C-alpha atoms as a printed R data frame, in Angstrom:
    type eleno elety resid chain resno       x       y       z
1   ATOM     1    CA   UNK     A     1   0.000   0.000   0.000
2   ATOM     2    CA   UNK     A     2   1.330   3.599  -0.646
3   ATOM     3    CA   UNK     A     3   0.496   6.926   0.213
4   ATOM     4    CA   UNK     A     4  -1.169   8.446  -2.660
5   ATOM     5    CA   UNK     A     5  -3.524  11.529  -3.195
6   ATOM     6    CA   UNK     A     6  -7.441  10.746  -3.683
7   ATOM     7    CA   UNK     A     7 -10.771  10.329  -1.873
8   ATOM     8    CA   UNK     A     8  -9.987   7.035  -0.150
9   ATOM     9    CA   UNK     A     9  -7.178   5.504   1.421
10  ATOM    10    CA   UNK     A    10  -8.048   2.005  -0.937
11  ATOM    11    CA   UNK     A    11  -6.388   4.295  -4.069
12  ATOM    12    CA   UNK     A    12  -3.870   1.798  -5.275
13  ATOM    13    CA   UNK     A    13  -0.590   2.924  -6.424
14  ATOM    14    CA   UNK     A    14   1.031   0.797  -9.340
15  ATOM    15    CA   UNK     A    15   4.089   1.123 -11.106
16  ATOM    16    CA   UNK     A    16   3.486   2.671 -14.573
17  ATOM    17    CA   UNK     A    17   6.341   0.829 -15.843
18  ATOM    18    CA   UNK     A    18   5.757  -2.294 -14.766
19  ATOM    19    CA   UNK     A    19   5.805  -5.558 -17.199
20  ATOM    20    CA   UNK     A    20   3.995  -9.102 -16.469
21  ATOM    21    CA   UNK     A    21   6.140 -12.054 -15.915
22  ATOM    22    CA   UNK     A    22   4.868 -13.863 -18.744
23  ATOM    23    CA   UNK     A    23   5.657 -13.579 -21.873
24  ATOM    24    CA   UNK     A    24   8.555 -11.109 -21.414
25  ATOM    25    CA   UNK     A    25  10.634 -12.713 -18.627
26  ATOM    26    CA   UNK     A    26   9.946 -16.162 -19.166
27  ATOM    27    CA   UNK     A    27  10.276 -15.428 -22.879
28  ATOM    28    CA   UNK     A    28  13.763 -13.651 -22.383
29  ATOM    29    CA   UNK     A    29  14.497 -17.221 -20.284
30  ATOM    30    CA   UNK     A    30  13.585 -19.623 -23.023
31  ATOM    31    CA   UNK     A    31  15.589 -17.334 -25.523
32  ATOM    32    CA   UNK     A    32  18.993 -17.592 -23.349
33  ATOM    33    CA   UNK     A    33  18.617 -20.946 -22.253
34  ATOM    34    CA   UNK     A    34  18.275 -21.593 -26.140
35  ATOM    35    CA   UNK     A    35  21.177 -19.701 -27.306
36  ATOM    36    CA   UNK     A    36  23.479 -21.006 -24.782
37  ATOM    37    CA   UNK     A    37  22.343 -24.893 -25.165
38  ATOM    38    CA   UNK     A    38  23.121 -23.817 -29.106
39  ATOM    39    CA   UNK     A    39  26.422 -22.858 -28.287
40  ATOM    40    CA   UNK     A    40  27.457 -26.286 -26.715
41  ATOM    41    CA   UNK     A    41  26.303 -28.381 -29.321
42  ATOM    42    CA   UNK     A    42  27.907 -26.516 -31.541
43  ATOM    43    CA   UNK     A    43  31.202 -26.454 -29.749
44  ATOM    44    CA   UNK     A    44  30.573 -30.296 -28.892
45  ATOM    45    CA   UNK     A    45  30.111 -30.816 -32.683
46  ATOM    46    CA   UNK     A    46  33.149 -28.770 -33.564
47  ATOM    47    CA   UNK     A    47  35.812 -30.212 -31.124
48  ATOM    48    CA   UNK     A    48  36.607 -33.808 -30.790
49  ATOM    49    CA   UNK     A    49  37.014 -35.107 -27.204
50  ATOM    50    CA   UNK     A    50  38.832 -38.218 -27.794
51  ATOM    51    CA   UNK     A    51  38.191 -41.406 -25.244
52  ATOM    52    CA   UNK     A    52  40.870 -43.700 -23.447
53  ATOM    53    CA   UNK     A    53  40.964 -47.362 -24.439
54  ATOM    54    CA   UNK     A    54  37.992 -49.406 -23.109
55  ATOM    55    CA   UNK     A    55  37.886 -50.251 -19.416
56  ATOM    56    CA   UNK     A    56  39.574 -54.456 -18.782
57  ATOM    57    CA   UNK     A    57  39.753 -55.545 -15.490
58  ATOM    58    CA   UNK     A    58  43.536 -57.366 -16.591
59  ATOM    59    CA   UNK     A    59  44.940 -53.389 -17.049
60  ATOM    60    CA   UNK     A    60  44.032 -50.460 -14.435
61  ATOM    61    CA   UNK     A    61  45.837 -47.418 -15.883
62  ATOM    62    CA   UNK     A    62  48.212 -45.968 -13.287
63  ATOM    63    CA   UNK     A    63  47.242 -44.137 -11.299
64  ATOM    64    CA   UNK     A    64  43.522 -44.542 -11.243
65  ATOM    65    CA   UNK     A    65  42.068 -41.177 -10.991
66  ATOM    66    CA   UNK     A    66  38.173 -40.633 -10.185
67  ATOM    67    CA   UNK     A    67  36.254 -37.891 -12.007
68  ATOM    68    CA   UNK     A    68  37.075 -34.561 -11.746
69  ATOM    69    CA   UNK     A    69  34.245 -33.431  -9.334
70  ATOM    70    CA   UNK     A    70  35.685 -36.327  -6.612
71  ATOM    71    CA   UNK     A    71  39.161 -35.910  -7.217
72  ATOM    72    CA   UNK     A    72  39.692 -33.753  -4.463
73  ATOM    73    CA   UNK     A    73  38.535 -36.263  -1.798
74  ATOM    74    CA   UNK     A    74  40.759 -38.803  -3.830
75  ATOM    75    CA   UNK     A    75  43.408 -36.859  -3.000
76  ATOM    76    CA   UNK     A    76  42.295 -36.696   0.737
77  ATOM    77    CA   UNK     A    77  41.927 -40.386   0.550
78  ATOM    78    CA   UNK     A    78  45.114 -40.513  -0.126
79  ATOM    79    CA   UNK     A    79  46.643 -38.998   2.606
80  ATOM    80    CA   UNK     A    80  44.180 -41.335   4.836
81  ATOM    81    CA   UNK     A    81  41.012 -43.048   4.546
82  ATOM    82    CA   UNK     A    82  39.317 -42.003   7.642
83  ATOM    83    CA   UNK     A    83  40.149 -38.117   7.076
84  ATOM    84    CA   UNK     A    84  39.084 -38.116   3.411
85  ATOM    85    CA   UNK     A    85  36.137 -40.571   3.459
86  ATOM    86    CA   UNK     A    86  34.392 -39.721   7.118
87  ATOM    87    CA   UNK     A    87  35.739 -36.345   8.515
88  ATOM    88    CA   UNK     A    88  36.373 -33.594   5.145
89  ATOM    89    CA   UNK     A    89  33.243 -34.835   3.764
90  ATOM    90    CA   UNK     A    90  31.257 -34.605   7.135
91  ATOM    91    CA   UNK     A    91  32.875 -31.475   8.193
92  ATOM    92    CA   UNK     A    92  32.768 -29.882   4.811
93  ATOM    93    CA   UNK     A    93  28.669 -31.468   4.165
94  ATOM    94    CA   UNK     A    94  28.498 -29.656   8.036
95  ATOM    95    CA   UNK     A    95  29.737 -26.302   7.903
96  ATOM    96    CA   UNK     A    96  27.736 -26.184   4.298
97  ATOM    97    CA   UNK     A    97  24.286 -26.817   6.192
98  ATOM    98    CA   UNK     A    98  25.131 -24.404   9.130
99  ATOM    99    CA   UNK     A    99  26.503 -21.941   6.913
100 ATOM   100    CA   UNK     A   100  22.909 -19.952   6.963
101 ATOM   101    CA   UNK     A   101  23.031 -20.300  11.152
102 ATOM   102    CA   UNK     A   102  26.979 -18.812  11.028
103 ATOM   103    CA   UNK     A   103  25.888 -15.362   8.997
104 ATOM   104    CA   UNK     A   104  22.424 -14.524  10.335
105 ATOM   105    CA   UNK     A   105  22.621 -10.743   8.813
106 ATOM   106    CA   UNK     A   106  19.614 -10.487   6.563
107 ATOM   107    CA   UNK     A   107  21.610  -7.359   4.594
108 ATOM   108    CA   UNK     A   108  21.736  -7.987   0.984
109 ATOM   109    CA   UNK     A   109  24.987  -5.906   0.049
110 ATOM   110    CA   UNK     A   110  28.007  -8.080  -0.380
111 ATOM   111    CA   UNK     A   111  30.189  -6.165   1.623
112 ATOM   112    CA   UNK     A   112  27.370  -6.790   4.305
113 ATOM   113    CA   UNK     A   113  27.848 -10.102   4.581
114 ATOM   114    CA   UNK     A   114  31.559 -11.242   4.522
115 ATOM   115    CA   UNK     A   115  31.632 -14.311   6.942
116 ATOM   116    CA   UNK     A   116  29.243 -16.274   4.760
117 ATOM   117    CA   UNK     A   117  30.976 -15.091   1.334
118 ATOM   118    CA   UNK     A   118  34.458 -15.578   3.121
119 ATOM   119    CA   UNK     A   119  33.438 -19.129   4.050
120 ATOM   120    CA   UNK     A   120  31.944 -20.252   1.223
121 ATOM   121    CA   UNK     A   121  34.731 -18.921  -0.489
122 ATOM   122    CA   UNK     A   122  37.506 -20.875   1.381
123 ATOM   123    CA   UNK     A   123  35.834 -23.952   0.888
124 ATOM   124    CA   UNK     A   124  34.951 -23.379  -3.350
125 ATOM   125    CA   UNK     A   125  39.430 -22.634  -3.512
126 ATOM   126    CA   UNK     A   126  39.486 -25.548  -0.959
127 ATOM   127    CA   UNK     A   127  38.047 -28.116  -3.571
128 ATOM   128    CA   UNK     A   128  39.830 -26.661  -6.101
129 ATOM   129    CA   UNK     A   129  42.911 -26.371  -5.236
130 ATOM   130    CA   UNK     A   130  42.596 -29.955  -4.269
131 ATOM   131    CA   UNK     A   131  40.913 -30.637  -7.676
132 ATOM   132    CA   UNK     A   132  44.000 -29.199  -9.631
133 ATOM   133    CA   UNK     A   133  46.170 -31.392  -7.710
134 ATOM   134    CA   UNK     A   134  45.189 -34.846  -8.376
135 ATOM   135    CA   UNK     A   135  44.221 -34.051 -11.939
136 ATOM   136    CA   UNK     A   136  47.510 -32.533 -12.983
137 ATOM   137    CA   UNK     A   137  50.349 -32.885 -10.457
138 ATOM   138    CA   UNK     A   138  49.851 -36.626  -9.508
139 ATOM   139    CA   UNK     A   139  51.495 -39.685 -11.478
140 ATOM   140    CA   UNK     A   140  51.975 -43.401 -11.865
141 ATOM   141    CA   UNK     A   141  52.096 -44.689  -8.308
142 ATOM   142    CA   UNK     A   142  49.644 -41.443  -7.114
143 ATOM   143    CA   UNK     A   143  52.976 -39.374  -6.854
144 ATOM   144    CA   UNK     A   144  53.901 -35.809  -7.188
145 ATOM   145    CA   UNK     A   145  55.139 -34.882 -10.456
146 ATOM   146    CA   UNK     A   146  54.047 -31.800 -13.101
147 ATOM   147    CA   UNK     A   147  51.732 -32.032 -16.155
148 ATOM   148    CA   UNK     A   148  54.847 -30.975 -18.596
149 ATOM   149    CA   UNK     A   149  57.257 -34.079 -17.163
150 ATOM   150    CA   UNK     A   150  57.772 -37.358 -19.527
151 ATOM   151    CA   UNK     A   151  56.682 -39.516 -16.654
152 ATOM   152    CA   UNK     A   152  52.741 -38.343 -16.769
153 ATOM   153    CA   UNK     A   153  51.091 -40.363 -19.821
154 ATOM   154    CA   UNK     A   154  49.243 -37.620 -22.182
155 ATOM   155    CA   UNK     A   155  50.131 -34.922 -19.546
156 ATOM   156    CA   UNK     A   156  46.504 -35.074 -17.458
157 ATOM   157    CA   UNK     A   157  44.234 -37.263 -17.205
């Protein structure tokens, strides 16, 4: 409700410049989402990503990386199975779910709210620094080397 001159306080105040949600939003949507889906079949159609050999349970290439996305607890696995299995992914799982409960401000200015961008951004550099490690600076054996040394097969995975 807004204060507005008339006869009766019921005088409803709208904005003249105001557009409905449907078609033009929506319609703006559909458009983008188009474009962009567009755009990746095209580039999917234009650049060959060539597959490894097909999976045999007599050869396991070395090392045996997961996927990109669960590379970084790989690597935590790594280091030990109860710390990279139970307590990063319970921790990190934790602090994601109680990140709303750690930065109760209800401003909506990022530069009002820097314990729940500074968090969230620890843990995104977290994951992938820990990402960019197992896919490019770990070898045969799950050892340290560099993505330009002879001793990593293709340079990464």
């Amino acid at each position: 409700m807004a204060l507005v001159r008339g006869t009766s306080p019921l005088v409803d105040a709208t904005p003249e410049d105001a557009v409905s949600t449907w078609p033009h939003l929506l319609l703006r949507g559909l458009i983008c989402a188009l474009v962009c889906l567009s755009a990746l079949l095209a580039a999917a159609m234009l650049f060959d990503a060539p597959l490894h050999d097909p999976a045999s349970a007599a050869e396991t290439p070395d090392p045996a990386k997961a996927p990109w996305y669960l590379l970084g607890l790989q690597e935590l696995v790594h280091y030990s199975a109860f710390i990279g299995g139970v307590l990063a992914p319970g921790l990190s799982l934790a602090g994601l779910v109680m990140l709303p409960y750690l930065d109760r401000s209800h401003a909506r200015r990022p530069r009002d709210r820097r314990t729940g961008i500074c968090l969230f951004t620890l843990f995104l550099l977290a994951n992938l620094v820990l990402i960019l490690i197992g896919a490019w600076f770990r070898g045969p054996g799950w050892s340290w080397t560099t993505p330009w040394s002879a001793n990593t097969p293709g340079g990464r995975p």
